[in-house]
Coordinates of C-alpha atoms in Angstrom, one line a residue:
Chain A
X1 CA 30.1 58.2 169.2
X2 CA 33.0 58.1 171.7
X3 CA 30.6 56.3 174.1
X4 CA 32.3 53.1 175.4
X5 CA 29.6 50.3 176.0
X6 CA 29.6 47.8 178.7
X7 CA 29.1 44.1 177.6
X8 CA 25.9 42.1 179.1
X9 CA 27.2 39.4 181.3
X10 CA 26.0 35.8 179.9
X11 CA 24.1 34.9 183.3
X12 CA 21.6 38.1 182.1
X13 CA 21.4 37.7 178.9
X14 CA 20.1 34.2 179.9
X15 CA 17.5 35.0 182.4
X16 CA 15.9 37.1 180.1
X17 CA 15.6 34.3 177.5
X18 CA 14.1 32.3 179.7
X19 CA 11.7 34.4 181.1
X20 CA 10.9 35.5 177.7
X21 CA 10.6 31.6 176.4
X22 CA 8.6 30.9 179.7
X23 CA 5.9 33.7 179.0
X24 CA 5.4 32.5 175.6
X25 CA 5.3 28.6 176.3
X26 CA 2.7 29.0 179.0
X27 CA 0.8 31.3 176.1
X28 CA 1.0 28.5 173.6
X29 CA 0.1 25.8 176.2
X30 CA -3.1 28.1 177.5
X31 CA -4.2 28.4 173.9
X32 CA -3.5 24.3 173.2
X33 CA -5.8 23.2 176.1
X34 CA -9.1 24.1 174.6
X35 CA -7.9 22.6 171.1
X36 CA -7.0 19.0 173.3
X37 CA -10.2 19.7 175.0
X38 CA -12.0 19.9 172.2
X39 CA -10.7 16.7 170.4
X40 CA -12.1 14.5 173.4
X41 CA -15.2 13.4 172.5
X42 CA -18.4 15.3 175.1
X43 CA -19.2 12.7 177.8
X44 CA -22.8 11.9 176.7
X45 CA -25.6 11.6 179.0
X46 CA -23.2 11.9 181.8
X47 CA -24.4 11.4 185.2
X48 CA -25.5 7.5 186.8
X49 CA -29.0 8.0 184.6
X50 CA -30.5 5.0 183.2
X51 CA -31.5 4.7 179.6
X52 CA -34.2 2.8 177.5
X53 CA -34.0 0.3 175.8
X54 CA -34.7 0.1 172.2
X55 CA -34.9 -1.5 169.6
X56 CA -32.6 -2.3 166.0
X57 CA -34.4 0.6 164.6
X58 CA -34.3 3.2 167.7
X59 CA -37.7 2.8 169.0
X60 CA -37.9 2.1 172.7
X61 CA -39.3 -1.8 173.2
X62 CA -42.6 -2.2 175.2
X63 CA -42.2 -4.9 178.0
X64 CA -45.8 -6.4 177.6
X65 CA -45.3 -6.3 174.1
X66 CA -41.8 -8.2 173.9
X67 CA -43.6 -10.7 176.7
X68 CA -46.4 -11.4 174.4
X69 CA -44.0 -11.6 171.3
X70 CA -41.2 -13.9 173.3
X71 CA -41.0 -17.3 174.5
X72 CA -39.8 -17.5 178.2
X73 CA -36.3 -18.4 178.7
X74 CA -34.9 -16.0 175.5
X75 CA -32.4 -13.8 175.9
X76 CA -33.9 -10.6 173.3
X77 CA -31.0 -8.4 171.7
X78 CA -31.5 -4.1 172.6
X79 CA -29.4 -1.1 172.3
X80 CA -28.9 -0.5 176.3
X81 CA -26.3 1.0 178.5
X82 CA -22.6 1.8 176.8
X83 CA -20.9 -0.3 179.0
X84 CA -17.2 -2.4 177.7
X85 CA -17.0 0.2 174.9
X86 CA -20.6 -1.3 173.7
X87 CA -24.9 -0.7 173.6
X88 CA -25.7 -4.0 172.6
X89 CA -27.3 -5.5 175.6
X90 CA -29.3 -8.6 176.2
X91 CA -32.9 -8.2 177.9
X92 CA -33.3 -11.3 180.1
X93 CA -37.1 -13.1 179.7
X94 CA -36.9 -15.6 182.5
X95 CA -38.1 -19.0 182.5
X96 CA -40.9 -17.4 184.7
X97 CA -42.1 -15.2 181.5
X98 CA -40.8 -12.3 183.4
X99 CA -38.1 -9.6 182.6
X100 CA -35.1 -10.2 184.8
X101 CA -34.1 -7.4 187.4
X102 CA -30.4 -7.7 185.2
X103 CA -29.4 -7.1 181.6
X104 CA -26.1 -9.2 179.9
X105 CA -23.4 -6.6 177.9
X106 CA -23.7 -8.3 174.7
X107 CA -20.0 -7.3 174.1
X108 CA -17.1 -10.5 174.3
X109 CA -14.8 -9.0 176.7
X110 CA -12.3 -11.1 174.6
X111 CA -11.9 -9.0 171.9
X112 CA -15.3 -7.3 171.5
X113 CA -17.5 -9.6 168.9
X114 CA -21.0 -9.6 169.9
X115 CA -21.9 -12.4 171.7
X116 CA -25.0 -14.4 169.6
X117 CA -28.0 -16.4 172.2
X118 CA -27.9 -20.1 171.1
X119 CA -31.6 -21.0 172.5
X120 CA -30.6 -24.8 171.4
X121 CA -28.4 -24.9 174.0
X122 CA -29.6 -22.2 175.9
X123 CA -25.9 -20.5 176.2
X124 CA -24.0 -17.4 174.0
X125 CA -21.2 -18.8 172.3
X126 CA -19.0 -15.9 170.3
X127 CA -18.6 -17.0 166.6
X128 CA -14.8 -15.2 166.8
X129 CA -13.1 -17.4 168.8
X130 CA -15.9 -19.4 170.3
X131 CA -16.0 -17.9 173.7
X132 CA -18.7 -19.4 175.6
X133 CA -20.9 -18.1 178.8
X134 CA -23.7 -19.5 180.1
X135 CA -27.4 -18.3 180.3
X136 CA -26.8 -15.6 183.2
X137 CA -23.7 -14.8 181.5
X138 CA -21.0 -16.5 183.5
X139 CA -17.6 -17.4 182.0
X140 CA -17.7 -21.3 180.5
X141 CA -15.0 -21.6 177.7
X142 CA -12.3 -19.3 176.9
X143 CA -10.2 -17.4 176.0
X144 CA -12.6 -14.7 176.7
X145 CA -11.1 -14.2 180.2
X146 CA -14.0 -13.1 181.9
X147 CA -17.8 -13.4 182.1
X148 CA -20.2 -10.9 180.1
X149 CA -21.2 -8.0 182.1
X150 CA -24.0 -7.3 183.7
X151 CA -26.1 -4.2 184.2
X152 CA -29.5 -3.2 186.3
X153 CA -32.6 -3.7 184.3
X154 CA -36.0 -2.3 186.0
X155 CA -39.9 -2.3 183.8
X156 CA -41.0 1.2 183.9
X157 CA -44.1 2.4 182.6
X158 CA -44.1 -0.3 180.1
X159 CA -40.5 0.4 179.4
X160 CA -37.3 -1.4 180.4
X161 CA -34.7 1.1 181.6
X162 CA -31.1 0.1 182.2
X163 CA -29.1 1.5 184.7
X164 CA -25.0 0.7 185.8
X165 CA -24.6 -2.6 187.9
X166 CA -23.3 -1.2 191.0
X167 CA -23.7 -4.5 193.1
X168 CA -21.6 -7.7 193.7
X169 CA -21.4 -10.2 190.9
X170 CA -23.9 -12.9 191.5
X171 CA -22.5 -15.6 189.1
X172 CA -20.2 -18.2 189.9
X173 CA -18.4 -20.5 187.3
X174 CA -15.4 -23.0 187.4
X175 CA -13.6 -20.4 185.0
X176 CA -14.2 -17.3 187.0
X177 CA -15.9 -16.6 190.1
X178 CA -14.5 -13.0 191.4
X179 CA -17.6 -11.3 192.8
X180 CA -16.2 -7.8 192.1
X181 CA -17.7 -6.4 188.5
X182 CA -15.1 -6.0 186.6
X183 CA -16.7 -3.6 184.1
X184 CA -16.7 -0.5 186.8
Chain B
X1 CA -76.4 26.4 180.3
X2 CA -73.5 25.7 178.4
X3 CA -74.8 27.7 175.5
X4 CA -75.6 30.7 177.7
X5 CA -72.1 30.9 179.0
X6 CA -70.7 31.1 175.7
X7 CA -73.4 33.6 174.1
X8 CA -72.1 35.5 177.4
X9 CA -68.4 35.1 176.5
X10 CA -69.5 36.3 173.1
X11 CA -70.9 39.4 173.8
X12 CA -67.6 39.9 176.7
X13 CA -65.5 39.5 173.8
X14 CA -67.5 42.0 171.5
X15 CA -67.3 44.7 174.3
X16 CA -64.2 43.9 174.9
X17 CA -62.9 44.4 171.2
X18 CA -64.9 47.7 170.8
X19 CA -63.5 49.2 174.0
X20 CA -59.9 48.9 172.5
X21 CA -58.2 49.5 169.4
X22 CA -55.0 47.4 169.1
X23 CA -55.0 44.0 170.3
X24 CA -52.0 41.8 170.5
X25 CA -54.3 39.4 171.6
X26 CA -55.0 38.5 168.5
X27 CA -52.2 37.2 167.7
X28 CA -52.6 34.5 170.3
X29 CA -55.2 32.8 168.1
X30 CA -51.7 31.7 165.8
X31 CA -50.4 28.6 167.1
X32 CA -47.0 30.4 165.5
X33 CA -46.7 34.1 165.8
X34 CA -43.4 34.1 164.2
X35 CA -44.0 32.6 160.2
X36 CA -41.5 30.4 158.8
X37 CA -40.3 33.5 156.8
X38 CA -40.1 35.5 159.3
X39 CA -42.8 38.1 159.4
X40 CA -44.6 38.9 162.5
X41 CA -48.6 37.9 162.5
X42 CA -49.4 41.3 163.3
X43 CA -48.7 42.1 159.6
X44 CA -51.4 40.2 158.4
X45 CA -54.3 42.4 159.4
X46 CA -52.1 45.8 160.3
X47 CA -51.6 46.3 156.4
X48 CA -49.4 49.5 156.7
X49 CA -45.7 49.4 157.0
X50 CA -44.1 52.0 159.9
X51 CA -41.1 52.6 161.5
X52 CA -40.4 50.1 164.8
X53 CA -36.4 50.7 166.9
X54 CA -35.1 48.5 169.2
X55 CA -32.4 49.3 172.3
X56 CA -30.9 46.2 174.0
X57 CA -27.8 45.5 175.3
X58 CA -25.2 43.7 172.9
X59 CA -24.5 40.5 176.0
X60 CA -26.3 39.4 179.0
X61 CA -24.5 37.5 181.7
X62 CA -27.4 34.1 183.2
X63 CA -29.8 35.8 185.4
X64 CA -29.1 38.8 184.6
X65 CA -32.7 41.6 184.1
X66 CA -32.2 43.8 181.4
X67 CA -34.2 46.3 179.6
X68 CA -35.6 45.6 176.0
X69 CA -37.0 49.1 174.4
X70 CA -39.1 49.3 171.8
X71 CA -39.2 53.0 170.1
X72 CA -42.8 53.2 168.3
X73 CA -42.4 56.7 166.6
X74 CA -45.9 57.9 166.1
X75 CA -47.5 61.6 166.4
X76 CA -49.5 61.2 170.1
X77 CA -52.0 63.5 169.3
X78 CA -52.8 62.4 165.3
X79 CA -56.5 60.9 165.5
X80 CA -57.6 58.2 163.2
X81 CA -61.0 56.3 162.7
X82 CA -62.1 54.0 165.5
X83 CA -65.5 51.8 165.4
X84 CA -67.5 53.9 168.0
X85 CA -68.5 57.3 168.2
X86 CA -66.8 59.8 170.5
X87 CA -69.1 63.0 172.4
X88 CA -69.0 64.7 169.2
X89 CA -70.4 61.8 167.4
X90 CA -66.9 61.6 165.4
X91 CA -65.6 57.9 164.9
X92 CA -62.7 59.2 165.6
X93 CA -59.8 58.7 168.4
X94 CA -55.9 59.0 169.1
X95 CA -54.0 55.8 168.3
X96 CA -53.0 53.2 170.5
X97 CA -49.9 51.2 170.3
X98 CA -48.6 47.6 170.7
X99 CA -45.7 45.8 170.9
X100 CA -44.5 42.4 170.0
X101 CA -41.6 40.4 171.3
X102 CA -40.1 36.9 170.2
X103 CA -37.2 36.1 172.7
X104 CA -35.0 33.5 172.8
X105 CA -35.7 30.3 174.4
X106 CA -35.4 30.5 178.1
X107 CA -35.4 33.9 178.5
X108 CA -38.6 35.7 180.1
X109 CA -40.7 39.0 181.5
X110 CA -40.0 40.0 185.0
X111 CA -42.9 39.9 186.5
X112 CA -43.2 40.4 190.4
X113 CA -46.7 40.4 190.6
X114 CA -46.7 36.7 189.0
X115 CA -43.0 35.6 190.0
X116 CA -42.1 36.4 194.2
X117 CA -38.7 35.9 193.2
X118 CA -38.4 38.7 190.6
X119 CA -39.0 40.9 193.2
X120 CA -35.6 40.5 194.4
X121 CA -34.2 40.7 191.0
X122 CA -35.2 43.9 190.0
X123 CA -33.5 47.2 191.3
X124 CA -35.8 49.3 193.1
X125 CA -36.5 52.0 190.4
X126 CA -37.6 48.7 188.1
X127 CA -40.0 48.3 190.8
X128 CA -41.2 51.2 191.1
X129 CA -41.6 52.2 187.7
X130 CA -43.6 48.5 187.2
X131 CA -45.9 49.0 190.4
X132 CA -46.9 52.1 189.7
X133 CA -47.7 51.3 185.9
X134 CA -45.4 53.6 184.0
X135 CA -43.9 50.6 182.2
X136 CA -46.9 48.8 180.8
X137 CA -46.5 45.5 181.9
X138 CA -45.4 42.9 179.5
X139 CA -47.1 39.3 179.3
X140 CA -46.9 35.7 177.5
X141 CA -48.7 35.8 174.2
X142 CA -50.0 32.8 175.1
X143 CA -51.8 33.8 178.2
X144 CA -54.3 35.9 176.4
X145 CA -55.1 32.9 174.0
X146 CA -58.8 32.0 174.3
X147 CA -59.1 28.9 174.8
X148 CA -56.1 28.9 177.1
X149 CA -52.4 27.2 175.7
X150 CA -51.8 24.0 177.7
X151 CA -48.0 25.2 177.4
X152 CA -47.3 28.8 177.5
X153 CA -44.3 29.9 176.1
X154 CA -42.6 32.9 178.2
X155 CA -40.3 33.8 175.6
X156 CA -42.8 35.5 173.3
X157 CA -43.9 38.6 175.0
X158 CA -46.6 41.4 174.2
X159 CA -47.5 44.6 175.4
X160 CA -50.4 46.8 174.9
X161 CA -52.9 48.0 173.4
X162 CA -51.2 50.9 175.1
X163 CA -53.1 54.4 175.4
X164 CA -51.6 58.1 173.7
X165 CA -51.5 59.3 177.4
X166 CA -49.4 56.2 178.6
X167 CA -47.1 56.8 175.1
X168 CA -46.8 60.2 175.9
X169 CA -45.6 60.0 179.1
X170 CA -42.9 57.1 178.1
X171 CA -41.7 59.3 174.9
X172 CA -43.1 56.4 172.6
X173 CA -41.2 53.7 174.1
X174 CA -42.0 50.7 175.4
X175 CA -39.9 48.9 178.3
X176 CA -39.6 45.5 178.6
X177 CA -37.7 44.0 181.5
X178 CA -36.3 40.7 181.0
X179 CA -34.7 37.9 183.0
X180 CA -31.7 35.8 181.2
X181 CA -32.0 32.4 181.9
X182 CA -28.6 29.9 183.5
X183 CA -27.3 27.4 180.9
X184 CA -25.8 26.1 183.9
X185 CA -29.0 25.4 185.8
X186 CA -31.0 24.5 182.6
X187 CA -29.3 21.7 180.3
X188 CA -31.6 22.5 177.4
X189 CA -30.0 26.0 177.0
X190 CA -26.3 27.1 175.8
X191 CA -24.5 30.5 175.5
X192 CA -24.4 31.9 172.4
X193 CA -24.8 34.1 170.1
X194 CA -29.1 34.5 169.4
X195 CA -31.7 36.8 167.6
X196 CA -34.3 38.6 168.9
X197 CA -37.7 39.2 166.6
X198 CA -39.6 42.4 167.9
X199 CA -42.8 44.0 165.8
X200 CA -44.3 47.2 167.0
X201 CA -47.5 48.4 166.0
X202 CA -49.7 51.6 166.5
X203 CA -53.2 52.9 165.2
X204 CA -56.3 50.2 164.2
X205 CA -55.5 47.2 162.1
X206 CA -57.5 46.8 158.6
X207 CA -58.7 43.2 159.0
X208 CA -61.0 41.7 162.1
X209 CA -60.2 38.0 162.8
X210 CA -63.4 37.2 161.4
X211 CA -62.0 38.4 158.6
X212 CA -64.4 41.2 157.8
X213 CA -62.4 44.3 156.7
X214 CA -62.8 47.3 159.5
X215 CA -63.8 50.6 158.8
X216 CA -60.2 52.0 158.6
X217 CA -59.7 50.5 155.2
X218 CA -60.5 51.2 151.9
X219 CA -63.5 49.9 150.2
X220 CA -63.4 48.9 146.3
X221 CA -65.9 47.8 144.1
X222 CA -66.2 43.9 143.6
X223 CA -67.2 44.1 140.1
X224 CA -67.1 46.3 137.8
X225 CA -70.6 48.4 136.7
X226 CA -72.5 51.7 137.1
X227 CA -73.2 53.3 140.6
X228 CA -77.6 53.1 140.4
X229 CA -78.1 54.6 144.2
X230 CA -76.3 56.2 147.1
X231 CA -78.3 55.9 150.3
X232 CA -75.8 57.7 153.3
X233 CA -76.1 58.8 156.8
X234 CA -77.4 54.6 157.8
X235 CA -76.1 52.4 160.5
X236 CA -74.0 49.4 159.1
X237 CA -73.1 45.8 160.2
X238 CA -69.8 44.6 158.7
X239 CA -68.7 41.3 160.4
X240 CA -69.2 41.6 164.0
X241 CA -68.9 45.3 164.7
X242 CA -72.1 47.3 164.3
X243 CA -71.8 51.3 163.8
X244 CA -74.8 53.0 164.8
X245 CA -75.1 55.7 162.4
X246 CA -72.5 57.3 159.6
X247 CA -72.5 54.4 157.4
X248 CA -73.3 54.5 153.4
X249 CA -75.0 51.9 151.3
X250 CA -73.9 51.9 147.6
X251 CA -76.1 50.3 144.9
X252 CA -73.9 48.8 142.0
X253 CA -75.3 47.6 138.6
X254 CA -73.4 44.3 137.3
X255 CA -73.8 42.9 134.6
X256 CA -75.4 39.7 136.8
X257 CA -77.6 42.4 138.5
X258 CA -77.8 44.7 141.8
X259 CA -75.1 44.4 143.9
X260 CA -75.2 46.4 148.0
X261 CA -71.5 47.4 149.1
X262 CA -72.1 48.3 152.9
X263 CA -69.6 51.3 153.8
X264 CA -69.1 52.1 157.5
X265 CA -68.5 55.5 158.6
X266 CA -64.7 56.6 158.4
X267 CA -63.7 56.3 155.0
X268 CA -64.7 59.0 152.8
X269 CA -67.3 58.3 149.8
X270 CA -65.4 59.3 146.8
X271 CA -68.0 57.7 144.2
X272 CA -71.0 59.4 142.9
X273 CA -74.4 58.4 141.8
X274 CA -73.9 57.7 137.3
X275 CA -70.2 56.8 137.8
X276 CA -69.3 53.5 135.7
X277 CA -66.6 51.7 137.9
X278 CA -64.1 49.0 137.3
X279 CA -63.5 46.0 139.2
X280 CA -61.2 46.5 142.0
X281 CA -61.7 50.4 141.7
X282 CA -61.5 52.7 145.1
X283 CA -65.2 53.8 146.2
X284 CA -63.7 55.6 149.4
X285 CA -60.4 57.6 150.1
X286 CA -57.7 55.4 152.2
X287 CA -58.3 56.6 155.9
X288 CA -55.1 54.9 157.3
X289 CA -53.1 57.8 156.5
X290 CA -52.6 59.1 160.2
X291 CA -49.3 57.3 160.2
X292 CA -50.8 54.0 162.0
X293 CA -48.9 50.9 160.7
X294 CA -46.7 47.9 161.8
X295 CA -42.9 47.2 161.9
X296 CA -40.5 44.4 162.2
X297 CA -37.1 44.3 163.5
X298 CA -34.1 41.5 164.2
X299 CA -31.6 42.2 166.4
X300 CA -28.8 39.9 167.9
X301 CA -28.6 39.4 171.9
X302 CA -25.4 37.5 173.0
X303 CA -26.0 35.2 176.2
X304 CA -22.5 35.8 177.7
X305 CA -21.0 33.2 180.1
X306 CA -18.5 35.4 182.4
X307 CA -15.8 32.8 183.0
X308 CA -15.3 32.7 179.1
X309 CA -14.7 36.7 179.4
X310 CA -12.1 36.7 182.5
X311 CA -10.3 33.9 180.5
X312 CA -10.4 36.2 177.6
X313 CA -8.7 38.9 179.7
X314 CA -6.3 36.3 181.0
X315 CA -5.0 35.5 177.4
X316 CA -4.9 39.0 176.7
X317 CA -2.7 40.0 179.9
X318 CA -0.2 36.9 178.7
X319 CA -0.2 37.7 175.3
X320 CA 0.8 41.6 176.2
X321 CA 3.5 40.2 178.6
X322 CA 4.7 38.4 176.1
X323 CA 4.9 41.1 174.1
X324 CA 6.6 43.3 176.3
X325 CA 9.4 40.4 176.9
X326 CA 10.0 40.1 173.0
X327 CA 10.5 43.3 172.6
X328 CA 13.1 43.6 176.0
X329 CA 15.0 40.7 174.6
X330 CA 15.9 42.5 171.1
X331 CA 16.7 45.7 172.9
X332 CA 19.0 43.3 175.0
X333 CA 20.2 41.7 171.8
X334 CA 20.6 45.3 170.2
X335 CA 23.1 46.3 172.8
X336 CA 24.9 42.9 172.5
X337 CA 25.5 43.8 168.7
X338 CA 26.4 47.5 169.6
X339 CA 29.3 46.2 171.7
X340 CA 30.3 43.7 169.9
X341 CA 30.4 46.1 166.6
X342 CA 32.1 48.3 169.3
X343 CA 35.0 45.9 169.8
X344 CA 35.9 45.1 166.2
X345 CA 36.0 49.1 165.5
X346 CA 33.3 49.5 163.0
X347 CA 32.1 52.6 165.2

């Protein structure tokens, strides 16, 4: 063993760390993106579909049914479109006796109560912090800082189908009066 | 003339059933083919367990045709008793064979003749071998169900009755080709991992759907008592099939008085005038003996999706590098340490 070695300069010594370190981060980072992926909750429905809407118990609600059961001018509770983090939406029987072509998110954009119909007064007023909107929704009273949103409501085959509110914002209010949704 | 077009459809069928000996068609008349436990319909009137092998591959990328083989092992040339009378005025025949497959959902027969789009699916030799009628083609069990299915439901394919000189020529197996459905066209389906029911029959079945037994059963006594009279060489009428000569009429002596057991021709008379017989006893030998019978089968079929794979082979390529780099950096490390040893003389 008379052999004399040569000593590994630092500069390759370190280029094979770091290749070596590289290789195996980009393994470990290829074998974390399907367990990230697969902590974010699937996208359901997907798509700009339309849903039903249904009842408390799940059951989709008949239009000539809830016409002949509802006084005109009531605003009738559903589970609608997931729009502001919420289903809840409000079916609009107009004064009329008709469904309105537009549905009311019955979720406070304050901080999320839902937003009961007082038909005494004929507006929603938010038993959390008394939030108050009008009968189409518009902002009246804060602090909510904006009106309840809005989306498309069409009768179709006996059934009301909502659909996302792709249009301007129709209502107008001292509070707020932005005609851009501010839900999309 | 309502009336007349079903007496007409009545006899149709009645030729129809006597002309053939296996009929998968039968099992249309279940609204499920497949029970709850898992045993194939087919099983309830074929009453004889045989052998049934499958052949398919182990993963099928969407859209891809593949070939499903069903091995019936049977001896081609074996005869067993049919309901007619051939030239020699035997009831007897070769076997035919049937075969039953439950798919998963989405998946379905090629079938150019029904489909113009199969046509470019299949390679020419699948073609070929379908035009020309060396693979018997497969259908919808729902198709042959009278009155027709409002849906029919691809998946679950028959074939047959199949004839000895058809199985001969295939070497007892039956090909099925079959198109893999796209997950990514259809959102109903997924990849995965799914079984595949198959049941494969030859030879006559021992119960008519009328439920009358057939004359390749064996006939017992229904009560037990002493054999009076033994009138042979008669025609017969068991359910709806008629024999015209061959058939036996056995006079039994209950207890509650004269009983008449019709036997059709096929079976053999084993009891004699004087003999005292039990309930439930044999009159006739067994003649389902030729090796006719029905089998079930399970077998897995993964639907693959191809991107998964070439990501499989890209983990595999990076975890190998990896590897290879691990291992480089100790032998760098291992010469480090050599020299260093080197320097403070422990060599």
């Amino acid at each position: 063993m008379t052999e004399v070695l040569e000593p590994i300069p630092n500069g390759r010594r370190n280029f094979l760390t770091l290749l070596t370190t590289g290789a195996i981060t980009g393994a470990t980072l290829g074998a974390l993106y399907p367990v990230v992926n697969y902590f974010i909750p699937p996208n359901k429905g997907g798509g700009s579909g339309g849903v039903f809407a249904r009842s408390r118990d799940g059951k989709e609600i008949l239009a000539s049914k809830l016409l002949a059961d509802e006084p005109a001018g009531t605003r009738v509770i559903s589970q609608g479109l997931t729009v502001n983090s919420g289903t809840a939406t409000y079916i609009v029987i107009d004064d009329d006796k008709k469904i309105a072509n537009f549905g009311l998110n019955a979720v406070c954009p304050h901080l999320g109560c839902v937003v009961p119909w007082d038909g005494g007064i004929g507006k929603f007023k938010c038993p959390c912090h008394g939030s108050t909107y009008d009968k189409d929704g518009g902002l009246v009273r804060g602090p909510s800082p904006r009106p309840l949103a809005l989306t498309k409501a069409a009768v179709k085959d006996d059934k009301i189908e909502f659909s996302p509110w792709t249009e301007k914002d129709f209502r107008k209010t001292d509070l707020y009066s932005d005609p851009n949704p501010w839900w999309t | 003339m309502k009336k007349t077009l079903l007496a007409l459809a009545g006899t149709l069928w009645l030729t129809n059933a006597l002309a053939v000996h296996a009929f998968p068609q039968y099992a249309a008349k279940y609204p499920q083919p497949r029970e709850s436990s898992g045993r194939i319909a087919c099983a309830n009137c074929h009453l004889k367990e045989a052998e049934v092998e499958v052949e398919l591959p182990q993963a099928v990328a969407p859209g891809q045709v593949f070939e499903v083989e069903v091995h019936i092992p049977y001896d081609v040339k074996a005869q067993e008793v049919v309901s007619f009378p051939n030239e020699q005025g035997e009831y007897k025949a070769t076997l035919q064979a049937g075969a039953f497959v439950q798919l998963p959902k989405g998946f379905r027969v090629a079938n150019p003749t029904e489909h113009e789009e199969d046509k470019k699916l299949l390679t020419e030799e699948q073609l070929k071998k379908l035009e020309s009628g060396e693979w018997p083609q497969a259908a919808p069990l729902d198709t042959l169900a009278d009155p027709p299915r409002e849906q029919v439901r691809e998946n679950i394919v028959v074939v047959g009755p199949i004839d000895t000189e058809t199985m001969t020529k295939l070497g007892n197996t039956v090909v099925i080709p079959v198109i893999a459905p796209d997950p990514n066209k259809d959102k109903n389906l997924n990849f995965g991992k799914y079984s595949v029911y198959v049941g494969g029959n030859r030879g006559r079945g021992q119960v008519y759907p009328d439920g009358s037994p057939s004359n390749n059963a064996q006939y017992i006594a229904p009560a037990a008592g002493e054999i009076t009279k033994i009138t042979s060489n008669v025609p017969v009428t068991i359910g709806e099939v008629s024999y015209e000569s061959g058939g036996a009429l056995v006079t039994l002596k209950t207890d509650k008085g004269e009983v008449e057991i019709k036997i059709p021709p096929g079976p053999n008379l084993t009891a004699k005038v004087g003999d005292k017989v039990t309930a439930g006893q044999a009159l006739t030998t067994d003649p389902n003996v030729v090796g006719g019978g029905f089998g079930h089968l399970e077998k897995d079929l993964v639907l693959q999706d191809p991107q998964r794979v070439v990501w499989l082979l890209v983990t595999l390529a990076v975890a190998f590098l990896c590897q290879v780099l691990l291992v480089l950096k100790k032998k760098q490390v291992e010469k480090i340490q050599a020299y260093e040893a080197q320097q403070q003389g422990l060599h």
